[in-house]
Amino acid sequence: MKSSVIIFPGSNCDRDMDVALKKFGFKNQMIWHNNPTIPKSDLIVLPGGFSYGDYLRCGSIAAKSKIIKSVIEFANSGGLVLGICNGFQILTETGLLPGILQQNIYQKFICKNVHVKVNDKENKYFSSIKKEILELHIAHNEGNYFCSNDELKSLKDNSQIAVTYCDKNGKESEEFNPNGALSNIAGIFNKNKNILGMMPHPERVIDKSLSSNDGNFFFENLIKNLK
Amino acid sequence: MKVKVIVTLKDGVLDPQGKAIQQTLNGMSFSNVKQVRQGKYFDIEVNIEDEEKAKIKVEEMCKKLLANLVIEDYRIL
């Protein structure tokens, strides 16, 4: 399975993602944003970081970069596109995913482990995943997911809410919502569920020596589903 | 010519920075401050002389990049 990680100026989780993808058997290639095309891939990843210094709005400048046209074409033809953190912000700014990531409600950069619940398994990302409540890492200042009431209804009606913040037993409540996100949303799909954007970083928790290794469940399962 | 644009959050969209500024002003004894909404200001110089044509172009820029219409409104001054 071939994957491509797109690097923008200011991306800083690109290499973590590279390590994670390779660990689980992806043949990964790193692609600089100035490339007009992307080599043949089974998965494209927009990594976390602070592309273009978060100027204007997080992800807004990257969403207009040269390579994005190829990402959009790939996504629209059914290709798998995964956006983590800043990658999620970029996906909303391109319009591939609805809504926007606003500043965290308490105006703090949050860097900690959280639990998220897998809400939908009818997709390539989470189908047959062995664990449904994952301990993943978040590190963001703008992770407060917002969309209109109509869009939220549409997300719910089409089972597009991928992962939600919860406690370790899967209980969702405001108490376990770190950033004020609507309906505890930590990640969403597009309607076809080939595009996934999420704030938590599975690539940061892929080894026992780290604070969690639940990222293993995500990547192991993803490559298995793609084969 | 120069075109000025103001981008603000739509009514009802939470503005944590505006809220913090309001609370700080209240704490500085500006007790009559009821609400602050923070926005962005752009001064755009375009090489179009006709004002109407320039504003049409800038409006396109607002829709495509300067404002995110999910949460923001824009005003061309």
CSV table of N, CA, C and O in Angstrom, one decimal, chain A residues 117-216:
chain,number,residue,atom,x,y,z
A,117,LYS,N,-14.4,8.2,21.0
A,117,LYS,CA,-15.2,7.0,20.7
A,117,LYS,C,-15.4,7.0,19.2
A,117,LYS,O,-15.7,8.0,18.6
A,118,VAL,N,-15.2,5.8,18.7
A,118,VAL,CA,-15.4,5.6,17.2
A,118,VAL,C,-17.0,5.5,17.1
A,118,VAL,O,-17.6,4.6,17.6
A,119,ASN,N,-17.5,6.4,16.3
A,119,ASN,CA,-19.0,6.4,16.1
A,119,ASN,C,-19.5,5.7,14.9
A,119,ASN,O,-20.7,5.4,14.9
A,120,ASP,N,-18.7,5.4,13.9
A,120,ASP,CA,-19.1,4.8,12.7
A,120,ASP,C,-18.1,3.8,12.2
A,120,ASP,O,-16.9,4.2,12.1
A,121,LYS,N,-18.5,2.6,11.9
A,121,LYS,CA,-17.5,1.6,11.4
A,121,LYS,C,-17.8,1.2,10.0
A,121,LYS,O,-17.1,0.3,9.5
A,122,GLU,N,-18.7,1.9,9.3
A,122,GLU,CA,-19.1,1.5,8.0
A,122,GLU,C,-18.1,2.3,7.0
A,122,GLU,O,-18.6,3.1,6.2
A,123,ASN,N,-16.8,2.2,7.2
A,123,ASN,CA,-15.9,3.0,6.4
A,123,ASN,C,-14.5,2.3,6.5
A,123,ASN,O,-14.3,1.4,7.3
A,124,LYS,N,-13.7,2.7,5.5
A,124,LYS,CA,-12.3,2.1,5.4
A,124,LYS,C,-11.4,2.4,6.6
A,124,LYS,O,-10.5,1.7,6.9
A,125,TYR,N,-11.7,3.4,7.4
A,125,TYR,CA,-10.8,3.8,8.5
A,125,TYR,C,-11.1,3.0,9.7
A,125,TYR,O,-10.2,2.7,10.4
A,126,PHE,N,-12.3,2.7,10.0
A,126,PHE,CA,-12.6,2.1,11.3
A,126,PHE,C,-13.3,0.8,11.2
A,126,PHE,O,-13.6,0.2,12.2
A,127,SER,N,-13.6,0.3,10.0
A,127,SER,CA,-14.3,-1.0,9.8
A,127,SER,C,-13.4,-2.1,10.5
A,127,SER,O,-12.2,-2.1,10.3
A,128,SER,N,-14.0,-2.9,11.4
A,128,SER,CA,-13.3,-4.0,12.1
A,128,SER,C,-12.3,-3.5,13.1
A,128,SER,O,-11.5,-4.4,13.5
A,129,ILE,N,-12.2,-2.3,13.5
A,129,ILE,CA,-11.2,-1.8,14.4
A,129,ILE,C,-11.5,-2.6,15.8
A,129,ILE,O,-12.6,-2.8,16.2
A,130,LYS,N,-10.4,-3.0,16.4
A,130,LYS,CA,-10.5,-3.9,17.6
A,130,LYS,C,-10.9,-3.1,18.8
A,130,LYS,O,-11.3,-3.7,19.8
A,131,LYS,N,-10.6,-1.8,18.8
A,131,LYS,CA,-10.9,-1.1,20.1
A,131,LYS,C,-11.7,0.2,19.6
A,131,LYS,O,-11.4,0.8,18.7
A,132,GLU,N,-12.8,0.4,20.3
A,132,GLU,CA,-13.7,1.5,19.9
A,132,GLU,C,-13.6,2.8,20.7
A,132,GLU,O,-14.1,3.8,20.4
A,133,ILE,N,-12.9,2.6,21.9
A,133,ILE,CA,-12.6,3.8,22.7
A,133,ILE,C,-11.1,4.0,22.7
A,133,ILE,O,-10.4,3.1,23.3
A,134,LEU,N,-10.6,5.0,22.1
A,134,LEU,CA,-9.1,5.1,21.9
A,134,LEU,C,-8.6,6.2,22.7
A,134,LEU,O,-9.2,7.3,22.8
A,135,GLU,N,-7.4,6.0,23.3
A,135,GLU,CA,-6.7,7.1,24.0
A,135,GLU,C,-5.7,7.7,23.0
A,135,GLU,O,-4.7,7.1,22.7
A,136,LEU,N,-6.0,8.9,22.6
A,136,LEU,CA,-5.2,9.5,21.6
A,136,LEU,C,-4.7,10.9,22.1
A,136,LEU,O,-5.2,11.4,23.1
A,137,HIS,N,-3.7,11.5,21.4
A,137,HIS,CA,-3.2,12.8,21.9
A,137,HIS,C,-3.8,13.9,21.1
A,137,HIS,O,-4.0,13.8,19.9
A,138,ILE,N,-4.1,15.0,21.8
A,138,ILE,CA,-4.4,16.2,21.0
A,138,ILE,C,-3.4,17.3,21.4
A,138,ILE,O,-2.9,17.4,22.5
A,139,ALA,N,-3.2,18.2,20.4
A,139,ALA,CA,-2.3,19.4,20.6
A,139,ALA,C,-2.8,20.5,19.7
A,139,ALA,O,-2.4,20.5,18.5
A,140,HIS,N,-3.7,21.3,20.1
A,140,HIS,CA,-4.2,22.4,19.2
A,140,HIS,C,-4.7,23.6,20.0
A,140,HIS,O,-5.1,23.5,21.2
A,141,ASN,N,-4.8,24.7,19.2
A,141,ASN,CA,-5.4,25.9,19.7
A,141,ASN,C,-6.8,26.1,19.1
A,141,ASN,O,-7.6,26.8,19.6
A,142,GLU,N,-6.9,25.6,17.9
A,142,GLU,CA,-8.2,25.7,17.1
A,142,GLU,C,-8.7,24.4,16.8
A,142,GLU,O,-8.5,23.8,15.7
A,143,GLY,N,-9.5,23.8,17.8
A,143,GLY,CA,-10.0,22.5,17.6
A,143,GLY,C,-11.5,22.4,17.9
A,143,GLY,O,-12.1,21.3,17.9
A,144,ASN,N,-12.0,23.6,18.0
A,144,ASN,CA,-13.4,23.7,18.4
A,144,ASN,C,-14.3,23.7,17.2
A,144,ASN,O,-14.5,24.7,16.5
A,145,TYR,N,-14.8,22.4,16.9
A,145,TYR,CA,-15.5,22.2,15.7
A,145,TYR,C,-16.9,23.0,15.7
A,145,TYR,O,-17.6,22.9,16.6
A,146,PHE,N,-17.1,23.7,14.6
A,146,PHE,CA,-18.4,24.4,14.5
A,146,PHE,C,-19.0,24.3,13.1
A,146,PHE,O,-18.2,24.2,12.1
A,147,CYS,N,-20.3,24.1,13.0
A,147,CYS,CA,-20.9,24.2,11.7
A,147,CYS,C,-22.4,24.6,11.9
A,147,CYS,O,-22.8,24.7,13.1
A,148,SER,N,-23.1,24.9,10.8
A,148,SER,CA,-24.5,25.4,11.0
A,148,SER,C,-25.4,24.2,11.5
A,148,SER,O,-25.0,23.0,11.4
A,149,ASN,N,-26.6,24.6,12.0
A,149,ASN,CA,-27.5,23.5,12.5
A,149,ASN,C,-27.9,22.5,11.4
A,149,ASN,O,-28.0,21.3,11.6
A,150,ASP,N,-28.0,23.1,10.2
A,150,ASP,CA,-28.4,22.2,9.1
A,150,ASP,C,-27.3,21.2,8.8
A,150,ASP,O,-27.5,20.1,8.5
A,151,GLU,N,-26.0,21.8,8.8
A,151,GLU,CA,-24.9,20.9,8.5
A,151,GLU,C,-24.7,19.8,9.6
A,151,GLU,O,-24.4,18.7,9.3
A,152,LEU,N,-25.0,20.2,10.8
A,152,LEU,CA,-24.9,19.3,11.9
A,152,LEU,C,-25.9,18.2,11.8
A,152,LEU,O,-25.6,17.0,12.0
A,153,LYS,N,-27.1,18.6,11.4
A,153,LYS,CA,-28.2,17.6,11.2
A,153,LYS,C,-27.8,16.6,10.1
A,153,LYS,O,-27.9,15.4,10.2
A,154,SER,N,-27.2,17.2,9.0
A,154,SER,CA,-26.8,16.4,7.9
A,154,SER,C,-25.7,15.4,8.3
A,154,SER,O,-25.6,14.3,7.9
A,155,LEU,N,-24.7,15.9,9.1
A,155,LEU,CA,-23.6,15.1,9.6
A,155,LEU,C,-24.2,13.9,10.4
A,155,LEU,O,-23.7,12.7,10.2
A,156,LYS,N,-25.2,14.2,11.2
A,156,LYS,CA,-25.8,13.1,12.0
A,156,LYS,C,-26.6,12.2,11.2
A,156,LYS,O,-26.5,10.9,11.3
A,157,ASP,N,-27.4,12.7,10.3
A,157,ASP,CA,-28.3,11.9,9.5
A,157,ASP,C,-27.5,10.9,8.6
A,157,ASP,O,-27.9,9.8,8.3
A,158,ASN,N,-26.3,11.4,8.1
A,158,ASN,CA,-25.5,10.5,7.2
A,158,ASN,C,-24.4,9.8,8.0
A,158,ASN,O,-23.5,9.3,7.3
A,159,SER,N,-24.4,9.7,9.3
A,159,SER,CA,-23.4,9.1,10.1
A,159,SER,C,-22.0,9.5,9.7
A,159,SER,O,-21.1,8.7,9.6
A,160,GLN,N,-21.8,10.8,9.6
A,160,GLN,CA,-20.5,11.4,9.2
A,160,GLN,C,-19.7,11.8,10.4
A,160,GLN,O,-18.5,12.2,10.2
A,161,ILE,N,-20.2,11.7,11.6
A,161,ILE,CA,-19.4,12.0,12.8
A,161,ILE,C,-18.6,10.7,13.1
A,161,ILE,O,-19.1,9.7,13.4
A,162,ALA,N,-17.3,10.9,12.9
A,162,ALA,CA,-16.4,9.8,12.9
A,162,ALA,C,-16.0,9.4,14.4
A,162,ALA,O,-16.1,8.3,14.8
A,163,VAL,N,-15.5,10.4,15.1
A,163,VAL,CA,-15.0,10.2,16.5
A,163,VAL,C,-15.5,11.4,17.3
A,163,VAL,O,-15.5,12.5,16.9
A,164,THR,N,-15.8,11.1,18.6
A,164,THR,CA,-16.3,12.1,19.5
A,164,THR,C,-15.5,12.0,20.8
A,164,THR,O,-15.1,10.9,21.2
A,165,TYR,N,-15.3,13.1,21.5
A,165,TYR,CA,-14.6,13.1,22.8
A,165,TYR,C,-15.5,12.5,23.8
A,165,TYR,O,-16.7,12.7,23.9
A,166,CYS,N,-14.8,11.7,24.7
A,166,CYS,CA,-15.6,11.0,25.7
A,166,CYS,C,-14.7,10.7,26.9
A,166,CYS,O,-13.5,11.0,26.9
A,167,ASP,N,-15.2,10.0,27.9
A,167,ASP,CA,-14.3,9.5,29.0
A,167,ASP,C,-13.8,8.1,28.7
A,167,ASP,O,-14.1,7.6,27.6
A,168,LYS,N,-13.1,7.5,29.5
A,168,LYS,CA,-12.4,6.3,29.2
A,168,LYS,C,-13.4,5.1,29.0
A,168,LYS,O,-13.1,4.1,28.4
A,169,ASN,N,-14.7,5.3,29.5
A,169,ASN,CA,-15.7,4.3,29.3
A,169,ASN,C,-16.6,4.6,28.1
A,169,ASN,O,-17.6,3.9,27.9
A,170,GLY,N,-16.3,5.7,27.4
A,170,GLY,CA,-17.1,6.1,26.3
A,170,GLY,C,-18.3,7.0,26.6
A,170,GLY,O,-19.1,7.3,25.7
A,171,LYS,N,-18.3,7.5,27.8
A,171,LYS,CA,-19.4,8.5,28.1
A,171,LYS,C,-19.1,9.8,27.5
A,171,LYS,O,-18.0,10.4,27.8
A,172,GLU,N,-20.0,10.3,26.8
A,172,GLU,CA,-19.8,11.7,26.2
A,172,GLU,C,-20.5,12.7,27.0
A,172,GLU,O,-21.7,12.5,27.3
A,173,SER,N,-19.8,13.7,27.4
A,173,SER,CA,-20.5,14.9,28.1
A,173,SER,C,-19.6,16.1,27.9
A,173,SER,O,-18.4,16.0,27.5
A,174,GLU,N,-20.2,17.2,28.3
A,174,GLU,CA,-19.4,18.5,28.2
A,174,GLU,C,-18.1,18.4,29.0
A,174,GLU,O,-17.1,19.0,28.6
A,175,GLU,N,-18.2,17.7,30.1
A,175,GLU,CA,-17.0,17.5,31.0
A,175,GLU,C,-15.8,17.0,30.2
A,175,GLU,O,-14.6,17.3,30.5
A,176,PHE,N,-16.0,16.1,29.2
A,176,PHE,CA,-14.9,15.5,28.5
A,176,PHE,C,-14.7,16.1,27.1
A,176,PHE,O,-14.1,15.5,26.3
A,177,ASN,N,-15.3,17.3,27.0
A,177,ASN,CA,-15.1,18.0,25.7
A,177,ASN,C,-14.0,19.0,25.9
A,177,ASN,O,-14.2,20.0,26.6
A,178,PRO,N,-12.8,18.8,25.4
A,178,PRO,CA,-11.7,19.7,25.7
A,178,PRO,C,-11.7,21.1,25.2
A,178,PRO,O,-11.1,22.0,25.7
A,179,ASN,N,-12.5,21.3,24.1
A,179,ASN,CA,-12.3,22.5,23.3
A,179,ASN,C,-13.6,23.2,23.0
A,179,ASN,O,-13.5,24.3,22.3
A,180,GLY,N,-14.7,22.7,23.4
A,180,GLY,CA,-16.0,23.3,23.1
A,180,GLY,C,-16.6,22.9,21.8
A,180,GLY,O,-17.6,23.5,21.3
A,181,ALA,N,-16.1,21.8,21.1
A,181,ALA,CA,-16.6,21.4,19.8
A,181,ALA,C,-18.0,21.0,19.9
A,181,ALA,O,-18.5,20.4,20.9
A,182,LEU,N,-18.8,21.3,18.9
A,182,LEU,CA,-20.2,21.0,18.8
A,182,LEU,C,-20.3,19.5,18.9
A,182,LEU,O,-19.6,18.7,18.3
A,183,SER,N,-21.3,19.1,19.7
A,183,SER,CA,-21.6,17.6,19.9
A,183,SER,C,-20.4,16.8,20.2
A,183,SER,O,-20.3,15.6,19.8
A,184,ASN,N,-19.4,17.4,20.9
A,184,ASN,CA,-18.1,16.6,21.2
A,184,ASN,C,-17.4,16.1,20.0
A,184,ASN,O,-16.6,15.1,20.1
A,185,ILE,N,-17.6,16.7,18.8
A,185,ILE,CA,-17.0,16.2,17.6
A,185,ILE,C,-15.5,16.4,17.6
A,185,ILE,O,-14.9,17.4,17.7
A,186,ALA,N,-14.8,15.2,17.4
A,186,ALA,CA,-13.3,15.2,17.3
A,186,ALA,C,-12.9,14.9,15.9
A,186,ALA,O,-11.8,15.3,15.5
A,187,GLY,N,-13.8,14.4,15.1
A,187,GLY,CA,-13.5,14.1,13.7
A,187,GLY,C,-14.7,13.7,12.9
A,187,GLY,O,-15.7,13.2,13.4
A,188,ILE,N,-14.7,14.1,11.6
A,188,ILE,CA,-15.8,13.8,10.7
A,188,ILE,C,-15.4,13.3,9.4
A,188,ILE,O,-14.2,13.4,9.0
A,189,PHE,N,-16.3,12.7,8.7
A,189,PHE,CA,-16.1,12.2,7.3
A,189,PHE,C,-16.9,13.1,6.3
A,189,PHE,O,-17.8,13.8,6.7
A,190,ASN,N,-16.5,13.0,5.1
A,190,ASN,CA,-17.4,13.5,4.0
A,190,ASN,C,-18.5,12.5,3.8
A,190,ASN,O,-18.5,11.4,4.5
A,191,LYS,N,-19.4,12.8,2.9
A,191,LYS,CA,-20.6,11.9,2.8
A,191,LYS,C,-20.2,10.5,2.3
A,191,LYS,O,-20.7,9.5,2.8
A,192,ASN,N,-19.2,10.4,1.4
A,192,ASN,CA,-18.7,9.1,0.9
A,192,ASN,C,-17.8,8.3,1.9
A,192,ASN,O,-17.4,7.2,1.6
A,193,LYS,N,-17.4,9.0,2.9
A,193,LYS,CA,-16.5,8.5,4.0
A,193,LYS,C,-15.1,8.0,3.5
A,193,LYS,O,-14.5,7.1,4.1
A,194,ASN,N,-14.7,8.6,2.4
A,194,ASN,CA,-13.3,8.4,2.0
A,194,ASN,C,-12.4,9.5,2.5
A,194,ASN,O,-11.2,9.4,2.5
A,195,ILE,N,-13.0,10.6,3.0
A,195,ILE,CA,-12.2,11.7,3.6
A,195,ILE,C,-12.5,11.7,5.1
A,195,ILE,O,-13.6,11.7,5.5
A,196,LEU,N,-11.4,11.7,5.9
A,196,LEU,CA,-11.5,11.8,7.3
A,196,LEU,C,-10.7,12.9,7.9
A,196,LEU,O,-9.5,12.9,7.6
A,197,GLY,N,-11.3,13.8,8.6
A,197,GLY,CA,-10.5,14.8,9.3
A,197,GLY,C,-10.7,14.7,10.8
A,197,GLY,O,-11.8,14.5,11.2
A,198,MET,N,-9.6,14.7,11.5
A,198,MET,CA,-9.8,14.6,13.0
A,198,MET,C,-8.7,15.3,13.7
A,198,MET,O,-7.6,15.4,13.3
A,199,MET,N,-9.1,15.9,14.9
A,199,MET,CA,-8.1,16.6,15.6
A,199,MET,C,-7.1,15.7,16.4
A,199,MET,O,-5.9,16.1,16.4
A,200,PRO,N,-7.5,14.6,16.9
A,200,PRO,CA,-6.5,13.8,17.7
A,200,PRO,C,-5.4,13.2,16.7
A,200,PRO,O,-5.7,13.0,15.5
A,201,HIS,N,-4.3,13.0,17.3
A,201,HIS,CA,-3.1,12.5,16.5
A,201,HIS,C,-2.8,11.0,16.8
A,201,HIS,O,-2.1,10.7,17.8
A,202,PRO,N,-3.3,10.1,16.0
A,202,PRO,CA,-3.0,8.7,16.2
A,202,PRO,C,-1.5,8.4,16.1
A,202,PRO,O,-1.0,7.5,16.7
A,203,GLU,N,-0.8,9.2,15.2
A,203,GLU,CA,0.6,8.9,14.9
A,203,GLU,C,1.5,9.3,16.1
A,203,GLU,O,2.6,8.9,16.1
A,204,ARG,N,0.9,9.9,17.1
A,204,ARG,CA,1.8,10.3,18.3
A,204,ARG,C,1.7,9.2,19.4
A,204,ARG,O,2.4,9.3,20.4
A,205,VAL,N,0.8,8.2,19.2
A,205,VAL,CA,0.7,7.2,20.2
A,205,VAL,C,0.7,5.8,19.6
A,205,VAL,O,-0.3,5.1,19.5
A,206,ILE,N,1.9,5.4,19.1
A,206,ILE,CA,2.1,4.2,18.4
A,206,ILE,C,3.1,3.3,19.1
A,206,ILE,O,3.6,2.3,18.5
A,207,ASP,N,3.5,3.5,20.3
A,207,ASP,CA,4.5,2.7,21.0
A,207,ASP,C,4.2,2.7,22.5
A,207,ASP,O,3.8,3.7,23.1
A,208,LYS,N,4.5,1.5,23.1
A,208,LYS,CA,4.3,1.4,24.5
A,208,LYS,C,5.1,2.4,25.3
A,208,LYS,O,4.7,2.8,26.4
A,209,SER,N,6.2,2.8,24.8
A,209,SER,CA,7.1,3.7,25.6
A,209,SER,C,6.5,5.2,25.6
A,209,SER,O,6.9,6.0,26.3
A,210,LEU,N,5.5,5.4,24.8
A,210,LEU,CA,4.8,6.7,24.8
A,210,LEU,C,3.6,6.6,25.7
A,210,LEU,O,3.3,5.6,26.3
A,211,SER,N,2.8,7.7,25.8
A,211,SER,CA,1.8,7.7,26.8
A,211,SER,C,0.6,6.8,26.5
A,211,SER,O,-0.3,6.6,27.3
A,212,SER,N,0.5,6.4,25.3
A,212,SER,CA,-0.5,5.4,24.9
A,212,SER,C,0.0,4.8,23.6
A,212,SER,O,0.8,5.3,22.9
A,213,ASN,N,-0.6,3.6,23.3
A,213,ASN,CA,-0.3,3.0,22.0
A,213,ASN,C,-1.5,2.7,21.2
A,213,ASN,O,-1.5,1.8,20.4
A,214,ASP,N,-2.6,3.4,21.5
A,214,ASP,CA,-3.9,3.1,20.8
A,214,ASP,C,-3.8,3.5,19.4
A,214,ASP,O,-4.7,3.1,18.6
A,215,GLY,N,-2.8,4.3,19.0
A,215,GLY,CA,-2.7,4.7,17.5
A,215,GLY,C,-2.5,3.4,16.7
A,215,GLY,O,-2.8,3.4,15.5
A,216,ASN,N,-1.9,2.4,17.4
A,216,ASN,CA,-1.6,1.1,16.7
A,216,ASN,C,-2.9,0.5,16.1
A,216,ASN,O,-2.9,0.0,15.0
